[in-house]
mmCIF file of N, CA and C in Angstrom:
data_model
loop_
_atom_site.group_PDB
_atom_site.id
_atom_site.type_symbol
_atom_site.label_atom_id
_atom_site.label_comp_id
_atom_site.label_asym_id
_atom_site.label_seq_id
_atom_site.Cartn_x
_atom_site.Cartn_y
_atom_site.Cartn_z
ATOM 1 N N UNK A 20 145.058 118.080 32.353
ATOM 2 C CA UNK A 20 144.702 117.074 33.342
ATOM 3 C C UNK A 20 144.963 115.701 32.737
ATOM 4 N N UNK A 21 145.518 114.839 33.543
ATOM 5 C CA UNK A 21 145.864 113.498 33.081
ATOM 6 C C UNK A 21 144.611 112.625 32.996
ATOM 7 N N UNK A 22 144.660 111.682 32.073
ATOM 8 C CA UNK A 22 143.529 110.773 31.938
ATOM 9 C C UNK A 22 143.585 109.701 33.017
ATOM 10 N N UNK A 23 142.500 108.976 33.170
ATOM 11 C CA UNK A 23 142.433 107.926 34.186
ATOM 12 C C UNK A 23 143.439 106.813 33.908
ATOM 13 N N UNK A 24 143.660 106.525 32.647
ATOM 14 C CA UNK A 24 144.612 105.475 32.279
ATOM 15 C C UNK A 24 146.042 105.881 32.663
ATOM 16 N N UNK A 25 146.395 107.141 32.430
ATOM 17 C CA UNK A 25 147.721 107.621 32.810
ATOM 18 C C UNK A 25 147.911 107.550 34.314
ATOM 19 N N UNK A 26 146.904 107.984 35.068
ATOM 20 C CA UNK A 26 146.988 107.942 36.528
ATOM 21 C C UNK A 26 147.095 106.504 37.020
ATOM 22 N N UNK A 27 146.339 105.593 36.422
ATOM 23 C CA UNK A 27 146.405 104.186 36.798
ATOM 24 C C UNK A 27 147.812 103.620 36.557
ATOM 25 N N UNK A 28 148.403 103.915 35.406
ATOM 26 C CA UNK A 28 149.757 103.435 35.108
ATOM 27 C C UNK A 28 150.786 104.030 36.063
ATOM 28 N N UNK A 29 150.626 105.296 36.413
ATOM 29 C CA UNK A 29 151.545 105.923 37.360
ATOM 30 C C UNK A 29 151.414 105.299 38.746
ATOM 31 N N UNK A 30 150.206 104.948 39.156
ATOM 32 C CA UNK A 30 150.008 104.301 40.459
ATOM 33 C C UNK A 30 150.636 102.908 40.464
ATOM 34 N N UNK A 31 150.497 102.169 39.367
ATOM 35 C CA UNK A 31 151.135 100.852 39.274
ATOM 36 C C UNK A 31 152.650 100.997 39.380
ATOM 37 N N UNK A 32 153.215 101.979 38.700
ATOM 38 C CA UNK A 32 154.661 102.227 38.808
ATOM 39 C C UNK A 32 155.040 102.631 40.225
ATOM 40 N N UNK A 33 154.199 103.418 40.889
ATOM 41 C CA UNK A 33 154.478 103.849 42.258
ATOM 42 C C UNK A 33 154.421 102.683 43.232
ATOM 43 N N UNK A 34 153.608 101.692 42.952
ATOM 44 C CA UNK A 34 153.565 100.516 43.819
ATOM 45 C C UNK A 34 154.830 99.674 43.665
ATOM 46 N N UNK A 35 155.365 99.604 42.460
ATOM 47 C CA UNK A 35 156.574 98.820 42.212
ATOM 48 C C UNK A 35 157.841 99.579 42.624
ATOM 49 N N UNK A 36 157.942 100.834 42.219
ATOM 50 C CA UNK A 36 159.094 101.681 42.527
ATOM 51 C C UNK A 36 158.583 103.112 42.704
ATOM 52 N N UNK A 37 158.349 103.534 43.947
ATOM 53 C CA UNK A 37 157.671 104.811 44.203
ATOM 54 C C UNK A 37 158.251 106.036 43.491
ATOM 55 N N UNK A 38 159.566 106.260 43.472
ATOM 56 C CA UNK A 38 160.046 107.461 42.776
ATOM 57 C C UNK A 38 159.763 107.453 41.275
ATOM 58 N N UNK A 39 159.634 106.289 40.676
ATOM 59 C CA UNK A 39 159.361 106.220 39.248
ATOM 60 C C UNK A 39 157.986 106.796 38.914
ATOM 61 N N UNK A 40 156.980 106.473 39.717
ATOM 62 C CA UNK A 40 155.650 107.021 39.490
ATOM 63 C C UNK A 40 155.618 108.529 39.645
ATOM 64 N N UNK A 41 156.340 109.045 40.644
ATOM 65 C CA UNK A 41 156.403 110.494 40.853
ATOM 66 C C UNK A 41 157.188 111.153 39.723
ATOM 67 N N UNK A 42 158.230 110.477 39.256
ATOM 68 C CA UNK A 42 159.006 111.007 38.131
ATOM 69 C C UNK A 42 158.144 111.191 36.891
ATOM 70 N N UNK A 43 157.292 110.216 36.585
ATOM 71 C CA UNK A 43 156.427 110.322 35.415
ATOM 72 C C UNK A 43 155.453 111.488 35.536
ATOM 73 N N UNK A 44 155.020 111.796 36.755
ATOM 74 C CA UNK A 44 154.032 112.857 36.958
ATOM 75 C C UNK A 44 154.687 114.236 37.072
ATOM 76 N N UNK A 45 155.785 114.357 37.831
ATOM 77 C CA UNK A 45 156.334 115.673 38.169
ATOM 78 C C UNK A 45 157.737 115.942 37.637
ATOM 79 N N UNK A 46 158.428 114.953 37.105
ATOM 80 C CA UNK A 46 159.789 115.151 36.609
ATOM 81 C C UNK A 46 160.825 114.823 37.670
ATOM 82 N N UNK A 47 162.094 114.792 37.263
ATOM 83 C CA UNK A 47 163.122 114.292 38.182
ATOM 84 C C UNK A 47 163.703 115.371 39.081
ATOM 85 N N UNK A 48 163.551 116.619 38.787
ATOM 86 C CA UNK A 48 164.143 117.669 39.622
ATOM 87 C C UNK A 48 163.099 118.405 40.450
ATOM 88 N N UNK A 49 161.964 117.785 40.663
ATOM 89 C CA UNK A 49 160.916 118.446 41.436
ATOM 90 C C UNK A 49 161.063 118.122 42.920
ATOM 91 N N UNK A 50 160.462 118.940 43.733
ATOM 92 C CA UNK A 50 160.485 118.724 45.169
ATOM 93 C C UNK A 50 159.775 117.427 45.543
ATOM 94 N N UNK A 51 158.690 117.123 44.862
ATOM 95 C CA UNK A 51 157.945 115.891 45.146
ATOM 96 C C UNK A 51 158.798 114.655 44.891
ATOM 97 N N UNK A 52 159.580 114.668 43.805
ATOM 98 C CA UNK A 52 160.441 113.537 43.490
ATOM 99 C C UNK A 52 161.518 113.359 44.551
ATOM 100 N N UNK A 53 162.135 114.468 44.980
ATOM 101 C CA UNK A 53 163.194 114.384 46.000
ATOM 102 C C UNK A 53 162.658 113.866 47.315
ATOM 103 N N UNK A 54 161.491 114.329 47.725
ATOM 104 C CA UNK A 54 160.886 113.847 48.965
ATOM 105 C C UNK A 54 160.568 112.365 48.857
ATOM 106 N N UNK A 55 160.024 111.955 47.735
ATOM 107 C CA UNK A 55 159.684 110.547 47.538
ATOM 108 C C UNK A 55 160.938 109.675 47.534
ATOM 109 N N UNK A 56 162.000 110.153 46.928
ATOM 110 C CA UNK A 56 163.251 109.401 46.897
ATOM 111 C C UNK A 56 163.817 109.216 48.301
ATOM 112 N N UNK A 57 163.814 110.269 49.098
ATOM 113 C CA UNK A 57 164.316 110.172 50.481
ATOM 114 C C UNK A 57 163.434 109.240 51.309
ATOM 115 N N UNK A 58 162.126 109.364 51.184
ATOM 116 C CA UNK A 58 161.232 108.480 51.928
ATOM 117 C C UNK A 58 161.387 107.024 51.513
ATOM 118 N N UNK A 59 161.619 106.775 50.236
ATOM 119 C CA UNK A 59 161.809 105.406 49.764
ATOM 120 C C UNK A 59 163.125 104.838 50.272
ATOM 121 N N UNK A 60 164.155 105.654 50.356
ATOM 122 C CA UNK A 60 165.432 105.192 50.908
ATOM 123 C C UNK A 60 165.279 104.873 52.386
ATOM 124 N N UNK A 61 164.528 105.697 53.108
ATOM 125 C CA UNK A 61 164.325 105.464 54.543
ATOM 126 C C UNK A 61 163.390 104.296 54.819
ATOM 127 N N UNK A 62 162.460 104.059 53.930
ATOM 128 C CA UNK A 62 161.521 102.953 54.094
ATOM 129 C C UNK A 62 160.613 102.865 52.884
ATOM 130 N N UNK A 63 160.414 101.668 52.406
ATOM 131 C CA UNK A 63 159.649 101.480 51.170
ATOM 132 C C UNK A 63 158.186 101.909 51.324
ATOM 133 N N UNK A 64 157.564 101.547 52.425
ATOM 134 C CA UNK A 64 156.135 101.842 52.639
ATOM 135 C C UNK A 64 155.870 103.350 52.709
ATOM 136 N N UNK A 65 156.633 104.137 53.484
ATOM 137 C CA UNK A 65 156.380 105.593 53.469
ATOM 138 C C UNK A 65 156.566 106.214 52.087
ATOM 139 N N UNK A 66 157.559 105.747 51.332
ATOM 140 C CA UNK A 66 157.758 106.255 49.977
ATOM 141 C C UNK A 66 156.594 105.921 49.072
ATOM 142 N N UNK A 67 156.062 104.717 49.225
ATOM 143 C CA UNK A 67 154.930 104.291 48.402
ATOM 144 C C UNK A 67 153.669 105.100 48.746
ATOM 145 N N UNK A 68 153.417 105.301 50.019
ATOM 146 C CA UNK A 68 152.244 106.081 50.444
ATOM 147 C C UNK A 68 152.349 107.515 49.927
ATOM 148 N N UNK A 69 153.526 108.120 50.063
ATOM 149 C CA UNK A 69 153.710 109.490 49.593
ATOM 150 C C UNK A 69 153.567 109.579 48.073
ATOM 151 N N UNK A 70 154.103 108.601 47.363
ATOM 152 C CA UNK A 70 154.019 108.613 45.901
ATOM 153 C C UNK A 70 152.571 108.548 45.434
ATOM 154 N N UNK A 71 151.787 107.685 46.048
ATOM 155 C CA UNK A 71 150.376 107.583 45.653
ATOM 156 C C UNK A 71 149.639 108.874 45.985
ATOM 157 N N UNK A 72 149.937 109.467 47.139
ATOM 158 C CA UNK A 72 149.320 110.748 47.507
ATOM 159 C C UNK A 72 149.668 111.829 46.484
ATOM 160 N N UNK A 73 150.931 111.920 46.101
ATOM 161 C CA UNK A 73 151.364 112.957 45.158
ATOM 162 C C UNK A 73 150.730 112.747 43.787
ATOM 163 N N UNK A 74 150.625 111.508 43.355
ATOM 164 C CA UNK A 74 150.046 111.230 42.040
ATOM 165 C C UNK A 74 148.558 111.564 42.015
ATOM 166 N N UNK A 75 147.848 111.219 43.075
ATOM 167 C CA UNK A 75 146.400 111.391 43.083
ATOM 168 C C UNK A 75 145.982 112.800 43.491
ATOM 169 N N UNK A 76 146.634 113.393 44.487
ATOM 170 C CA UNK A 76 146.123 114.623 45.086
ATOM 171 C C UNK A 76 146.797 115.904 44.597
ATOM 172 N N UNK A 77 148.055 115.864 44.228
ATOM 173 C CA UNK A 77 148.770 117.080 43.858
ATOM 174 C C UNK A 77 148.683 117.267 42.352
ATOM 175 N N UNK A 78 148.104 118.379 41.938
ATOM 176 C CA UNK A 78 147.944 118.686 40.518
ATOM 177 C C UNK A 78 149.021 119.683 40.112
ATOM 178 N N UNK A 79 149.992 119.238 39.341
ATOM 179 C CA UNK A 79 151.124 120.100 38.984
ATOM 180 C C UNK A 79 150.725 121.232 38.059
ATOM 181 N N UNK A 80 149.622 121.109 37.346
ATOM 182 C CA UNK A 80 149.215 122.133 36.399
ATOM 183 C C UNK A 80 148.520 123.316 37.071
ATOM 184 N N UNK A 81 148.152 123.185 38.336
ATOM 185 C CA UNK A 81 147.402 124.255 39.008
ATOM 186 C C UNK A 81 148.299 125.194 39.800
ATOM 187 N N UNK A 82 149.604 124.930 39.872
ATOM 188 C CA UNK A 82 150.533 125.749 40.633
ATOM 189 C C UNK A 82 151.684 126.182 39.730
ATOM 190 N N UNK A 83 152.166 127.387 39.937
ATOM 191 C CA UNK A 83 153.373 127.794 39.240
ATOM 192 C C UNK A 83 154.251 128.556 40.215
ATOM 193 N N UNK A 84 155.530 128.596 39.928
ATOM 194 C CA UNK A 84 156.498 129.192 40.838
ATOM 195 C C UNK A 84 156.993 130.507 40.253
ATOM 196 N N UNK A 85 157.067 131.529 41.116
ATOM 197 C CA UNK A 85 157.566 132.826 40.707
ATOM 198 C C UNK A 85 158.332 133.430 41.878
ATOM 199 N N UNK A 86 159.592 133.720 41.695
ATOM 200 C CA UNK A 86 160.447 134.322 42.733
ATOM 201 C C UNK A 86 160.486 133.502 44.015
ATOM 202 N N UNK A 87 160.504 132.203 43.896
ATOM 203 C CA UNK A 87 160.613 131.356 45.079
ATOM 204 C C UNK A 87 159.301 131.059 45.770
ATOM 205 N N UNK A 88 158.208 131.607 45.284
ATOM 206 C CA UNK A 88 156.905 131.382 45.893
ATOM 207 C C UNK A 88 156.002 130.642 44.915
ATOM 208 N N UNK A 89 155.123 129.809 45.444
ATOM 209 C CA UNK A 89 154.169 129.090 44.622
ATOM 210 C C UNK A 89 152.833 129.819 44.625
ATOM 211 N N UNK A 90 152.262 129.993 43.448
ATOM 212 C CA UNK A 90 150.976 130.655 43.309
ATOM 213 C C UNK A 90 149.993 129.704 42.674
ATOM 214 N N UNK A 91 148.757 129.789 43.098
ATOM 215 C CA UNK A 91 147.710 128.936 42.545
ATOM 216 C C UNK A 91 147.091 129.599 41.327
ATOM 217 N N UNK A 92 146.995 128.845 40.269
ATOM 218 C CA UNK A 92 146.373 129.337 39.046
ATOM 219 C C UNK A 92 144.900 128.967 39.095
ATOM 220 N N UNK A 93 144.040 129.952 38.903
ATOM 221 C CA UNK A 93 142.608 129.650 38.968
ATOM 222 C C UNK A 93 141.973 129.642 37.618
#
């Protein structure tokens, strides 16, 4: 789990350049990054809102992918 300082820095990056904040959290080849990049190209505000949502609400450590399906790790 990321510390509060890391999350704060990622949110600041997401406010300046939304895909950058998502990149720091999820990496460049993730689905979240691609969605954020498309939303930012279509409009800055939707990309920023999505980036903040992904940084705060989506926990990458709680899900893993197997055979094309995502499973929750408990």
